[in-house]
Amino acid sequence: MGYEHILVEIEPPIATVTLNRPKVLNALSPAVIGEVAAALGELEADDSVRAAVLTGGPKVFAAGADIQDMAKQTAVDQLLRDQTGRWAPLAGFKKPLIAAVNGYALGGGCEVALMCDLIVAGDTARLGQPEVNLGIIPGAGGTQRWPRTAGKHVAMEVMLTGAPVTAQRAYELGIVNKVVPAEMTIEVAKRIARELAAKPPLAVRLAKEAVLKAFEAPLSEGLAVERKSFYFLFATEDQKEGMHAFLEKRKGVFKGR
Ligand code: DAK
């Protein structure tokens, strides 16, 4: 499928989705979000792809939702356009999704990175939620995902001041997994994606699902999901392969079955 605002590169077993509106720092218009959601849908259905990288390229991740577009909208437009629904497929992607963040990841851009499973940040990256300066608040999960990861007081600072944090501080807060020289960000993210793509896909998928459950459910419910997925994996060919490969001192070859 052809896209206007993003680039999709498939290099089995991984794929890379690149936001591509450099003139406006990859501002996330509804069209951009729609294309990212459609591309992730395609990658989810493509068995040759086992993990994906989402990036904005070498200079900027995304400076937020498109303010040109939002400035014209009313509350009723927001509701009728189902803005929240448009963004949902990004958080619902079932394969591992790694954000490669260079430069600014602000507002909706930061929220998109937080929807990913791992974040690799270039050393000059800045992550933040400046919405307060526009008279709004984050609308794609920022007020919930920041405190769940970095705690209440950091989240308050980020939301109320609107000031971004550096890549290094984000790393110290547990918001990003790795800080690397900016020119290495995408390559390191791809390397991690390839590493994850070599793992048994069903185990990876159910591990992701179980970890995400921890953000939503009480402990007993999360443990029940973990337990059922654990039992289920013993019905897969990959579990047999993984354990036999270990005992036979060879590398497992996994089929996602
Ligand atoms: N939208 C539209 N255009 C943007 C933009 C944005 N978010 N950010 C930058 N641009 C445009 C600038 O207008 C400028 O365009 P021209 O003037 O050249 O035509 C061009 O990109 C270059 O930007 P600057 O000249 O400003 O570049 P600087 O290096 O000087 O500054 C900056 C970079 C990132 C500090 C600055 O551009 C900036 O502060 N940008 C705005 C950051 C921001 O406030 N972001 C939060 C937006 S609100 C929702 C989901 C999500 C959201 C809401 C609802 N639902 C699901 C309901 C999200 C909301 C937001 O993200």
PDB file of C-alpha atoms and ligand atoms in Angstrom:
ATOM      1  CA  MET A   1       0.000   0.000   0.000  1.00  0.00           C
ATOM      2  CA  GLY A   2       1.346   3.474  -0.836  1.00  0.00           C
ATOM      3  CA  TYR A   3       1.650   6.075   1.896  1.00  0.00           C
ATOM      4  CA  GLU A   4       2.039   9.830   1.665  1.00  0.00           C
ATOM      5  CA  HIS A   5       3.364  10.739   5.102  1.00  0.00           C
ATOM      6  CA  ILE A   6       5.311   7.684   6.200  1.00  0.00           C
ATOM      7  CA  LEU A   7       7.886   5.272   4.769  1.00  0.00           C
ATOM      8  CA  VAL A   8       7.612   1.557   5.371  1.00  0.00           C
ATOM      9  CA  GLU A   9      10.646  -0.640   4.850  1.00  0.00           C
ATOM     10  CA  ILE A  10      10.325  -4.391   5.213  1.00  0.00           C
ATOM     11  CA  GLU A  11      13.572  -6.287   5.759  1.00  0.00           C
ATOM     12  CA  PRO A  12      12.353  -9.658   7.056  1.00  0.00           C
ATOM     13  CA  PRO A  13      12.159 -10.498   9.889  1.00  0.00           C
ATOM     14  CA  ILE A  14      11.821  -6.807  10.836  1.00  0.00           C
ATOM     15  CA  ALA A  15      10.142  -3.714   9.446  1.00  0.00           C
ATOM     16  CA  THR A  16      10.746  -0.010   9.959  1.00  0.00           C
ATOM     17  CA  VAL A  17       8.057   2.654   9.853  1.00  0.00           C
ATOM     18  CA  THR A  18       9.440   6.187   9.444  1.00  0.00           C
ATOM     19  CA  LEU A  19       7.343   9.312   9.979  1.00  0.00           C
ATOM     20  CA  ASN A  20       8.076  11.545   7.007  1.00  0.00           C
ATOM     21  CA  ARG A  21       6.837  15.145   7.305  1.00  0.00           C
ATOM     22  CA  PRO A  22      10.178  16.798   7.959  1.00  0.00           C
ATOM     23  CA  LYS A  23       9.004  20.361   7.157  1.00  0.00           C
ATOM     24  CA  VAL A  24       6.702  20.338  10.192  1.00  0.00           C
ATOM     25  CA  LEU A  25       8.915  18.164  12.386  1.00  0.00           C
ATOM     26  CA  ASN A  26       6.738  15.098  11.709  1.00  0.00           C
ATOM     27  CA  ALA A  27       3.645  16.741  13.212  1.00  0.00           C
ATOM     28  CA  LEU A  28       1.062  14.022  13.684  1.00  0.00           C
ATOM     29  CA  SER A  29      -1.975  15.018  11.629  1.00  0.00           C
ATOM     30  CA  PRO A  30      -4.949  12.624  11.593  1.00  0.00           C
ATOM     31  CA  ALA A  31      -3.705  11.459   8.161  1.00  0.00           C
ATOM     32  CA  VAL A  32      -0.278  10.551   9.593  1.00  0.00           C
ATOM     33  CA  ILE A  33      -1.784   8.643  12.496  1.00  0.00           C
ATOM     34  CA  GLY A  34      -4.166   6.890  10.086  1.00  0.00           C
ATOM     35  CA  GLU A  35      -1.235   5.816   7.902  1.00  0.00           C
ATOM     36  CA  VAL A  36       0.809   4.559  10.872  1.00  0.00           C
ATOM     37  CA  ALA A  37      -2.206   2.584  12.090  1.00  0.00           C
ATOM     38  CA  ALA A  38      -2.770   1.111   8.605  1.00  0.00           C
ATOM     39  CA  ALA A  39       0.904   0.214   8.208  1.00  0.00           C
ATOM     40  CA  LEU A  40       0.977  -1.508  11.599  1.00  0.00           C
ATOM     41  CA  GLY A  41      -2.141  -3.428  10.580  1.00  0.00           C
ATOM     42  CA  GLU A  42      -0.324  -4.640   7.456  1.00  0.00           C
ATOM     43  CA  LEU A  43       2.793  -5.569   9.416  1.00  0.00           C
ATOM     44  CA  GLU A  44       0.716  -7.441  11.954  1.00  0.00           C
ATOM     45  CA  ALA A  45      -0.774  -9.570   9.165  1.00  0.00           C
ATOM     46  CA  ASP A  46       2.630 -10.161   7.499  1.00  0.00           C
ATOM     47  CA  ASP A  47       4.143 -13.395   8.825  1.00  0.00           C
ATOM     48  CA  SER A  48       7.572 -12.444   7.496  1.00  0.00           C
ATOM     49  CA  VAL A  49       7.689  -9.577  10.025  1.00  0.00           C
ATOM     50  CA  ARG A  50       8.271 -10.432  13.676  1.00  0.00           C
ATOM     51  CA  ALA A  51       9.205  -7.044  15.157  1.00  0.00           C
ATOM     52  CA  ALA A  52       9.051  -3.418  14.053  1.00  0.00           C
ATOM     53  CA  VAL A  53      10.856  -0.132  14.595  1.00  0.00           C
ATOM     54  CA  LEU A  54       8.975   3.173  14.624  1.00  0.00           C
ATOM     55  CA  THR A  55      11.091   6.263  14.038  1.00  0.00           C
ATOM     56  CA  GLY A  56      10.971   9.815  12.790  1.00  0.00           C
ATOM     57  CA  GLY A  57      14.363   9.523  11.129  1.00  0.00           C
ATOM     58  CA  PRO A  58      17.720  11.028  12.089  1.00  0.00           C
ATOM     59  CA  LYS A  59      16.602  14.536  13.191  1.00  0.00           C
ATOM     60  CA  VAL A  60      13.231  14.500  14.926  1.00  0.00           C
ATOM     61  CA  PHE A  61      10.804  11.879  16.205  1.00  0.00           C
ATOM     62  CA  ALA A  62       7.638  14.011  16.229  1.00  0.00           C
ATOM     63  CA  ALA A  63       6.854  17.474  17.621  1.00  0.00           C
ATOM     64  CA  GLY A  64       3.331  16.425  18.563  1.00  0.00           C
ATOM     65  CA  ALA A  65      -0.120  16.418  17.055  1.00  0.00           C
ATOM     66  CA  ASP A  66      -0.564  18.890  14.218  1.00  0.00           C
ATOM     67  CA  ILE A  67      -1.327  22.264  15.818  1.00  0.00           C
ATOM     68  CA  GLN A  68      -2.463  23.716  12.443  1.00  0.00           C
ATOM     69  CA  ASP A  69      -5.133  21.044  12.338  1.00  0.00           C
ATOM     70  CA  MET A  70      -6.085  21.222  16.036  1.00  0.00           C
ATOM     71  CA  ALA A  71      -6.339  25.007  16.064  1.00  0.00           C
ATOM     72  CA  LYS A  72      -9.394  24.780  13.779  1.00  0.00           C
ATOM     73  CA  GLN A  73     -11.220  22.124  15.748  1.00  0.00           C
ATOM     74  CA  THR A  74     -14.113  22.306  18.159  1.00  0.00           C
ATOM     75  CA  ALA A  75     -14.901  19.885  20.962  1.00  0.00           C
ATOM     76  CA  VAL A  76     -17.616  18.393  18.784  1.00  0.00           C
ATOM     77  CA  ASP A  77     -15.132  17.856  15.913  1.00  0.00           C
ATOM     78  CA  GLN A  78     -12.851  16.034  18.325  1.00  0.00           C
ATOM     79  CA  LEU A  79     -15.639  13.773  19.469  1.00  0.00           C
ATOM     80  CA  LEU A  80     -17.062  13.073  16.009  1.00  0.00           C
ATOM     81  CA  ARG A  81     -13.638  12.379  14.499  1.00  0.00           C
ATOM     82  CA  ASP A  82     -13.007   9.754  17.188  1.00  0.00           C
ATOM     83  CA  GLN A  83      -9.474  10.990  17.675  1.00  0.00           C
ATOM     84  CA  THR A  84      -8.795   8.546  20.475  1.00  0.00           C
ATOM     85  CA  GLY A  85      -9.910   5.588  18.355  1.00  0.00           C
ATOM     86  CA  ARG A  86      -7.523   6.618  15.560  1.00  0.00           C
ATOM     87  CA  TRP A  87      -4.525   6.365  17.874  1.00  0.00           C
ATOM     88  CA  ALA A  88      -5.570   3.076  19.519  1.00  0.00           C
ATOM     89  CA  PRO A  89      -4.006   0.668  16.953  1.00  0.00           C
ATOM     90  CA  LEU A  90      -0.548   1.990  17.841  1.00  0.00           C
ATOM     91  CA  ALA A  91      -0.848   0.763  21.427  1.00  0.00           C
ATOM     92  CA  GLY A  92      -2.627  -2.414  20.284  1.00  0.00           C
ATOM     93  CA  PHE A  93       0.121  -3.714  17.949  1.00  0.00           C
ATOM     94  CA  LYS A  94       0.750  -7.334  18.953  1.00  0.00           C
ATOM     95  CA  LYS A  95       4.365  -7.710  17.798  1.00  0.00           C
ATOM     96  CA  PRO A  96       7.272  -5.965  19.551  1.00  0.00           C
ATOM     97  CA  LEU A  97       7.455  -2.296  18.580  1.00  0.00           C
ATOM     98  CA  ILE A  98      10.613  -0.318  19.259  1.00  0.00           C
ATOM     99  CA  ALA A  99      10.725   3.466  19.137  1.00  0.00           C
ATOM    100  CA  ALA A 100      13.950   4.964  17.769  1.00  0.00           C
ATOM    101  CA  VAL A 101      13.822   8.557  19.036  1.00  0.00           C
ATOM    102  CA  ASN A 102      16.081  11.315  17.763  1.00  0.00           C
ATOM    103  CA  GLY A 103      15.512  14.996  18.522  1.00  0.00           C
ATOM    104  CA  TYR A 104      12.120  16.063  19.796  1.00  0.00           C
ATOM    105  CA  ALA A 105       9.439  13.614  20.922  1.00  0.00           C
ATOM    106  CA  LEU A 106       6.860  16.068  22.207  1.00  0.00           C
ATOM    107  CA  GLY A 107       3.160  15.887  23.024  1.00  0.00           C
ATOM    108  CA  GLY A 108       1.559  13.215  20.873  1.00  0.00           C
ATOM    109  CA  GLY A 109       5.054  12.333  19.629  1.00  0.00           C
ATOM    110  CA  CYS A 110       6.148  11.449  23.129  1.00  0.00           C
ATOM    111  CA  GLU A 111       2.897   9.565  23.681  1.00  0.00           C
ATOM    112  CA  VAL A 112       3.509   7.494  20.560  1.00  0.00           C
ATOM    113  CA  ALA A 113       6.982   6.599  21.860  1.00  0.00           C
ATOM    114  CA  LEU A 114       5.444   5.628  25.215  1.00  0.00           C
ATOM    115  CA  MET A 115       3.011   3.296  23.397  1.00  0.00           C
ATOM    116  CA  CYS A 116       5.995   1.366  22.020  1.00  0.00           C
ATOM    117  CA  ASP A 117       7.486  -1.539  23.975  1.00  0.00           C
ATOM    118  CA  LEU A 118      11.052  -0.299  24.135  1.00  0.00           C
ATOM    119  CA  ILE A 119      12.549   3.116  23.447  1.00  0.00           C
ATOM    120  CA  VAL A 120      16.045   3.734  22.093  1.00  0.00           C
ATOM    121  CA  ALA A 121      16.942   7.426  22.315  1.00  0.00           C
ATOM    122  CA  GLY A 122      19.697   9.365  20.630  1.00  0.00           C
ATOM    123  CA  ASP A 123      21.789  11.362  23.084  1.00  0.00           C
ATOM    124  CA  THR A 124      20.321  14.672  21.868  1.00  0.00           C
ATOM    125  CA  ALA A 125      16.684  13.551  22.156  1.00  0.00           C
ATOM    126  CA  ARG A 126      14.162  15.528  24.222  1.00  0.00           C
ATOM    127  CA  LEU A 127      10.936  13.979  25.468  1.00  0.00           C
ATOM    128  CA  GLY A 128       8.074  15.940  26.950  1.00  0.00           C
ATOM    129  CA  GLN A 129       4.437  16.942  27.147  1.00  0.00           C
ATOM    130  CA  PRO A 130       4.178  20.666  26.353  1.00  0.00           C
ATOM    131  CA  GLU A 131       0.380  20.576  25.801  1.00  0.00           C
ATOM    132  CA  VAL A 132      -0.232  22.749  28.869  1.00  0.00           C
ATOM    133  CA  ASN A 133       1.334  25.662  26.987  1.00  0.00           C
ATOM    134  CA  LEU A 134      -1.408  25.346  24.354  1.00  0.00           C
ATOM    135  CA  GLY A 135      -4.212  25.286  26.898  1.00  0.00           C
ATOM    136  CA  ILE A 136      -4.827  21.545  26.613  1.00  0.00           C
ATOM    137  CA  ILE A 137      -3.571  18.370  28.263  1.00  0.00           C
ATOM    138  CA  PRO A 138      -2.121  15.192  26.727  1.00  0.00           C
ATOM    139  CA  GLY A 139      -4.795  13.243  24.848  1.00  0.00           C
ATOM    140  CA  ALA A 140      -3.101   9.988  23.876  1.00  0.00           C
ATOM    141  CA  GLY A 141      -2.159   8.533  27.240  1.00  0.00           C
ATOM    142  CA  GLY A 142       0.597  10.855  28.497  1.00  0.00           C
ATOM    143  CA  THR A 143      -1.047  11.607  31.838  1.00  0.00           C
ATOM    144  CA  GLN A 144      -1.382   7.884  32.512  1.00  0.00           C
ATOM    145  CA  ARG A 145       1.756   6.314  31.015  1.00  0.00           C
ATOM    146  CA  TRP A 146       4.236   8.814  32.517  1.00  0.00           C
ATOM    147  CA  PRO A 147       3.175   8.267  36.172  1.00  0.00           C
ATOM    148  CA  ARG A 148       2.961   4.501  35.693  1.00  0.00           C
ATOM    149  CA  THR A 149       6.585   4.481  34.544  1.00  0.00           C
ATOM    150  CA  ALA A 150       8.308   7.461  36.154  1.00  0.00           C
ATOM    151  CA  GLY A 151       6.048   8.100  39.174  1.00  0.00           C
ATOM    152  CA  LYS A 152       3.700  10.898  40.242  1.00  0.00           C
ATOM    153  CA  HIS A 153       6.104  13.728  40.919  1.00  0.00           C
ATOM    154  CA  VAL A 154       8.081  13.380  37.702  1.00  0.00           C
ATOM    155  CA  ALA A 155       4.809  13.111  35.763  1.00  0.00           C
ATOM    156  CA  MET A 156       3.499  16.259  37.437  1.00  0.00           C
ATOM    157  CA  GLU A 157       6.674  18.127  36.570  1.00  0.00           C
ATOM    158  CA  VAL A 158       6.503  17.030  32.937  1.00  0.00           C
ATOM    159  CA  MET A 159       2.755  17.749  32.540  1.00  0.00           C
ATOM    160  CA  LEU A 160       2.563  20.998  34.534  1.00  0.00           C
ATOM    161  CA  THR A 161       5.757  22.716  33.405  1.00  0.00           C
ATOM    162  CA  GLY A 162       5.636  21.409  29.828  1.00  0.00           C
ATOM    163  CA  ALA A 163       9.446  21.294  29.883  1.00  0.00           C
ATOM    164  CA  PRO A 164      11.022  18.316  28.107  1.00  0.00           C
ATOM    165  CA  VAL A 165      13.496  15.947  29.741  1.00  0.00           C
ATOM    166  CA  THR A 166      16.816  14.998  28.179  1.00  0.00           C
ATOM    167  CA  ALA A 167      17.465  11.508  26.850  1.00  0.00           C
ATOM    168  CA  GLN A 168      19.818  10.856  29.759  1.00  0.00           C
ATOM    169  CA  ARG A 169      17.219  11.899  32.360  1.00  0.00           C
ATOM    170  CA  ALA A 170      14.563   9.819  30.572  1.00  0.00           C
ATOM    171  CA  TYR A 171      16.936   6.869  30.831  1.00  0.00           C
ATOM    172  CA  GLU A 172      17.455   7.444  34.549  1.00  0.00           C
ATOM    173  CA  LEU A 173      13.659   7.617  34.989  1.00  0.00           C
ATOM    174  CA  GLY A 174      13.140   4.300  33.194  1.00  0.00           C
ATOM    175  CA  ILE A 175      11.308   5.978  30.315  1.00  0.00           C
ATOM    176  CA  VAL A 176      13.886   4.929  27.728  1.00  0.00           C
ATOM    177  CA  ASN A 177      15.862   1.682  27.559  1.00  0.00           C
ATOM    178  CA  LYS A 178      19.069   2.943  25.970  1.00  0.00           C
ATOM    179  CA  VAL A 179      20.757   6.215  25.114  1.00  0.00           C
ATOM    180  CA  VAL A 180      23.119   5.978  22.154  1.00  0.00           C
ATOM    181  CA  PRO A 181      24.947   8.447  19.887  1.00  0.00           C
ATOM    182  CA  ALA A 182      22.229  10.021  17.734  1.00  0.00           C
ATOM    183  CA  GLU A 183      23.610   8.620  14.477  1.00  0.00           C
ATOM    184  CA  MET A 184      23.300   5.091  15.921  1.00  0.00           C
ATOM    185  CA  THR A 185      19.707   5.270  17.206  1.00  0.00           C
ATOM    186  CA  ILE A 186      17.921   3.622  14.301  1.00  0.00           C
ATOM    187  CA  GLU A 187      20.589   0.970  13.812  1.00  0.00           C
ATOM    188  CA  VAL A 188      20.540   0.025  17.502  1.00  0.00           C
ATOM    189  CA  ALA A 189      16.736  -0.142  17.468  1.00  0.00           C
ATOM    190  CA  LYS A 190      16.880  -2.395  14.390  1.00  0.00           C
ATOM    191  CA  ARG A 191      19.485  -4.577  16.086  1.00  0.00           C
ATOM    192  CA  ILE A 192      17.173  -5.036  19.079  1.00  0.00           C
ATOM    193  CA  ALA A 193      14.243  -5.726  16.731  1.00  0.00           C
ATOM    194  CA  ARG A 194      16.259  -8.454  14.982  1.00  0.00           C
ATOM    195  CA  GLU A 195      17.181  -9.927  18.356  1.00  0.00           C
ATOM    196  CA  LEU A 196      13.509 -10.071  19.387  1.00  0.00           C
ATOM    197  CA  ALA A 197      12.508 -11.390  15.963  1.00  0.00           C
ATOM    198  CA  ALA A 198      14.698 -14.460  16.518  1.00  0.00           C
ATOM    199  CA  LYS A 199      12.732 -15.431  19.655  1.00  0.00           C
ATOM    200  CA  PRO A 200       9.674 -17.701  19.648  1.00  0.00           C
ATOM    201  CA  PRO A 201       6.949 -15.331  18.364  1.00  0.00           C
ATOM    202  CA  LEU A 202       4.089 -16.732  20.431  1.00  0.00           C
ATOM    203  CA  ALA A 203       6.067 -16.468  23.671  1.00  0.00           C
ATOM    204  CA  VAL A 204       7.058 -12.902  22.753  1.00  0.00           C
ATOM    205  CA  ARG A 205       3.458 -11.991  21.948  1.00  0.00           C
ATOM    206  CA  LEU A 206       2.047 -13.431  25.159  1.00  0.00           C
ATOM    207  CA  ALA A 207       4.834 -11.917  27.276  1.00  0.00           C
ATOM    208  CA  LYS A 208       4.004  -8.493  25.797  1.00  0.00           C
ATOM    209  CA  GLU A 209       0.303  -8.995  26.445  1.00  0.00           C
ATOM    210  CA  ALA A 210       0.956 -10.044  30.057  1.00  0.00           C
ATOM    211  CA  VAL A 211       3.240  -7.081  30.788  1.00  0.00           C
ATOM    212  CA  LEU A 212       0.681  -4.650  29.336  1.00  0.00           C
ATOM    213  CA  LYS A 213      -1.966  -6.249  31.564  1.00  0.00           C
ATOM    214  CA  ALA A 214       0.058  -5.093  34.578  1.00  0.00           C
ATOM    215  CA  PHE A 215      -0.843  -1.491  33.657  1.00  0.00           C
ATOM    216  CA  GLU A 216      -4.548  -2.206  33.730  1.00  0.00           C
ATOM    217  CA  ALA A 217      -5.473  -5.023  36.037  1.00  0.00           C
ATOM    218  CA  PRO A 218      -5.206  -5.863  39.737  1.00  0.00           C
ATOM    219  CA  LEU A 219      -2.370  -8.290  40.565  1.00  0.00           C
ATOM    220  CA  SER A 220      -4.639 -11.348  40.806  1.00  0.00           C
ATOM    221  CA  GLU A 221      -6.055 -10.733  37.315  1.00  0.00           C
ATOM    222  CA  GLY A 222      -2.614 -10.108  35.840  1.00  0.00           C
ATOM    223  CA  LEU A 223      -1.295 -13.284  37.432  1.00  0.00           C
ATOM    224  CA  ALA A 224      -4.233 -15.228  35.989  1.00  0.00           C
ATOM    225  CA  VAL A 225      -3.391 -13.960  32.489  1.00  0.00           C
ATOM    226  CA  GLU A 226       0.252 -14.903  33.024  1.00  0.00           C
ATOM    227  CA  ARG A 227      -0.677 -18.391  34.290  1.00  0.00           C
ATOM    228  CA  LYS A 228      -3.028 -19.169  31.406  1.00  0.00           C
ATOM    229  CA  SER A 229      -0.531 -17.962  28.813  1.00  0.00           C
ATOM    230  CA  PHE A 230       2.207 -19.983  30.510  1.00  0.00           C
ATOM    231  CA  TYR A 231       0.123 -23.178  30.332  1.00  0.00           C
ATOM    232  CA  PHE A 232      -0.934 -22.425  26.755  1.00  0.00           C
ATOM    233  CA  LEU A 233       2.663 -22.118  25.544  1.00  0.00           C
ATOM    234  CA  PHE A 234       3.212 -25.790  26.443  1.00  0.00           C
ATOM    235  CA  ALA A 235       0.812 -26.581  23.593  1.00  0.00           C
ATOM    236  CA  THR A 236       3.066 -24.886  21.015  1.00  0.00           C
ATOM    237  CA  GLU A 237       5.662 -26.419  18.696  1.00  0.00           C
ATOM    238  CA  ASP A 238       8.053 -23.625  19.609  1.00  0.00           C
ATOM    239  CA  GLN A 239       8.070 -24.648  23.287  1.00  0.00           C
ATOM    240  CA  LYS A 240       9.134 -28.186  22.262  1.00  0.00           C
ATOM    241  CA  GLU A 241      11.739 -26.754  19.900  1.00  0.00           C
ATOM    242  CA  GLY A 242      13.052 -24.272  22.494  1.00  0.00           C
ATOM    243  CA  MET A 243      13.514 -26.863  25.204  1.00  0.00           C
ATOM    244  CA  HIS A 244      14.921 -29.584  22.918  1.00  0.00           C
ATOM    245  CA  ALA A 245      17.310 -27.091  21.324  1.00  0.00           C
ATOM    246  CA  PHE A 246      18.590 -26.177  24.783  1.00  0.00           C
ATOM    247  CA  LEU A 247      19.096 -29.830  25.767  1.00  0.00           C
ATOM    248  CA  GLU A 248      20.753 -30.632  22.421  1.00  0.00           C
ATOM    249  CA  LYS A 249      23.027 -27.584  22.798  1.00  0.00           C
ATOM    250  CA  ARG A 250      21.897 -25.996  19.533  1.00  0.00           C
ATOM    251  CA  LYS A 251      20.105 -22.790  18.564  1.00  0.00           C
ATOM    252  CA  GLY A 252      16.328 -23.091  18.367  1.00  0.00           C
ATOM    253  CA  VAL A 253      14.504 -22.385  15.108  1.00  0.00           C
ATOM    254  CA  PHE A 254      11.045 -20.986  15.805  1.00  0.00           C
ATOM    255  CA  LYS A 255       7.979 -21.059  13.579  1.00  0.00           C
ATOM    256  CA  GLY A 256       5.405 -19.144  15.588  1.00  0.00           C
ATOM    257  CA  ARG A 257       3.323 -22.316  15.889  1.00  0.00           C
TER     258      ARG A 257
HETATM  259  N1  DAK B   1       2.209  21.032  14.665  1.00  0.00           N
HETATM  260  C1  DAK B   1       2.316  21.707  13.473  1.00  0.00           C
HETATM  261  N2  DAK B   1       3.447  22.286  13.043  1.00  0.00           N
HETATM  262  C2  DAK B   1       4.535  22.171  13.824  1.00  0.00           C
HETATM  263  C3  DAK B   1       4.506  21.501  15.067  1.00  0.00           C
HETATM  264  C4  DAK B   1       3.286  20.900  15.473  1.00  0.00           C
HETATM  265  N3  DAK B   1       3.153  20.188  16.611  1.00  0.00           N
HETATM  266  N4  DAK B   1       5.745  21.577  15.608  1.00  0.00           N
HETATM  267  C5  DAK B   1       6.498  22.272  14.738  1.00  0.00           C
HETATM  268  N5  DAK B   1       5.782  22.637  13.665  1.00  0.00           N
HETATM  269  C6  DAK B   1       6.222  23.377  12.503  1.00  0.00           C
HETATM  270  C7  DAK B   1       6.467  24.840  12.852  1.00  0.00           C
HETATM  271  O1  DAK B   1       5.278  25.576  12.818  1.00  0.00           O
HETATM  272  C8  DAK B   1       7.434  25.234  11.750  1.00  0.00           C
HETATM  273  O2  DAK B   1       6.699  25.449  10.564  1.00  0.00           O
HETATM  274  P1  DAK B   1       7.033  26.735   9.613  1.00  0.00           P
HETATM  275  O3  DAK B   1       6.934  27.917  10.508  1.00  0.00           O
HETATM  276  O4  DAK B   1       8.458  26.463   9.136  1.00  0.00           O
HETATM  277  O5  DAK B   1       6.023  26.658   8.522  1.00  0.00           O
HETATM  278  C9  DAK B   1       8.260  23.982  11.534  1.00  0.00           C
HETATM  279  O6  DAK B   1       7.491  22.908  12.071  1.00  0.00           O
HETATM  280  C10 DAK B   1       9.591  24.025  12.282  1.00  0.00           C
HETATM  281  O7  DAK B   1       9.319  24.317  13.642  1.00  0.00           O
HETATM  282  P2  DAK B   1      10.065  25.494  14.443  1.00  0.00           P
HETATM  283  O8  DAK B   1      10.454  26.592  13.525  1.00  0.00           O
HETATM  284  O9  DAK B   1       9.206  25.834  15.613  1.00  0.00           O
HETATM  285  O10 DAK B   1      11.369  24.730  14.904  1.00  0.00           O
HETATM  286  P3  DAK B   1      12.268  25.011  16.186  1.00  0.00           P
HETATM  287  O11 DAK B   1      13.469  24.144  16.011  1.00  0.00           O
HETATM  288  O12 DAK B   1      12.471  26.481  16.391  1.00  0.00           O
HETATM  289  O13 DAK B   1      11.413  24.487  17.430  1.00  0.00           O
HETATM  290  C11 DAK B   1      10.031  22.902  18.603  1.00  0.00           C
HETATM  291  C12 DAK B   1      11.155  23.122  17.552  1.00  0.00           C
HETATM  292  C13 DAK B   1       9.696  21.412  18.586  1.00  0.00           C
HETATM  293  C14 DAK B   1      10.542  23.286  19.991  1.00  0.00           C
HETATM  294  C15 DAK B   1       8.795  23.762  18.223  1.00  0.00           C
HETATM  295  O14 DAK B   1       8.487  23.538  16.847  1.00  0.00           O
HETATM  296  C16 DAK B   1       7.591  23.455  19.059  1.00  0.00           C
HETATM  297  O15 DAK B   1       7.491  23.879  20.212  1.00  0.00           O
HETATM  298  N6  DAK B   1       6.621  22.736  18.439  1.00  0.00           N
HETATM  299  C17 DAK B   1       5.348  22.454  19.087  1.00  0.00           C
HETATM  300  C18 DAK B   1       5.504  21.410  20.159  1.00  0.00           C
HETATM  301  C19 DAK B   1       4.182  21.125  20.861  1.00  0.00           C
HETATM  302  O16 DAK B   1       3.567  22.025  21.465  1.00  0.00           O
HETATM  303  N7  DAK B   1       3.732  19.893  20.793  1.00  0.00           N
HETATM  304  C20 DAK B   1       2.496  19.447  21.402  1.00  0.00           C
HETATM  305  C21 DAK B   1       1.348  19.612  20.424  1.00  0.00           C
HETATM  306  S1  DAK B   1      -0.195  19.145  21.175  1.00  0.00           S
HETATM  307  C22 DAK B   1      -5.109  13.157  21.024  1.00  0.00           C
HETATM  308  C23 DAK B   1      -3.883  12.602  20.789  1.00  0.00           C
HETATM  309  C24 DAK B   1      -2.731  13.374  20.842  1.00  0.00           C
HETATM  310  C25 DAK B   1      -2.806  14.708  21.093  1.00  0.00           C
HETATM  311  C26 DAK B   1      -4.023  15.289  21.340  1.00  0.00           C
HETATM  312  C27 DAK B   1      -5.180  14.508  21.304  1.00  0.00           C
HETATM  313  N8  DAK B   1      -6.313  12.370  20.985  1.00  0.00           N
HETATM  314  C28 DAK B   1      -6.157  10.945  20.712  1.00  0.00           C
HETATM  315  C29 DAK B   1      -7.544  12.869  21.337  1.00  0.00           C
HETATM  316  C30 DAK B   1      -1.581  15.476  21.092  1.00  0.00           C
HETATM  317  C31 DAK B   1      -1.509  16.794  21.249  1.00  0.00           C
HETATM  318  C32 DAK B   1      -0.218  17.459  20.996  1.00  0.00           C
HETATM  319  O17 DAK B   1       0.777  16.855  20.669  1.00  0.00           O
END
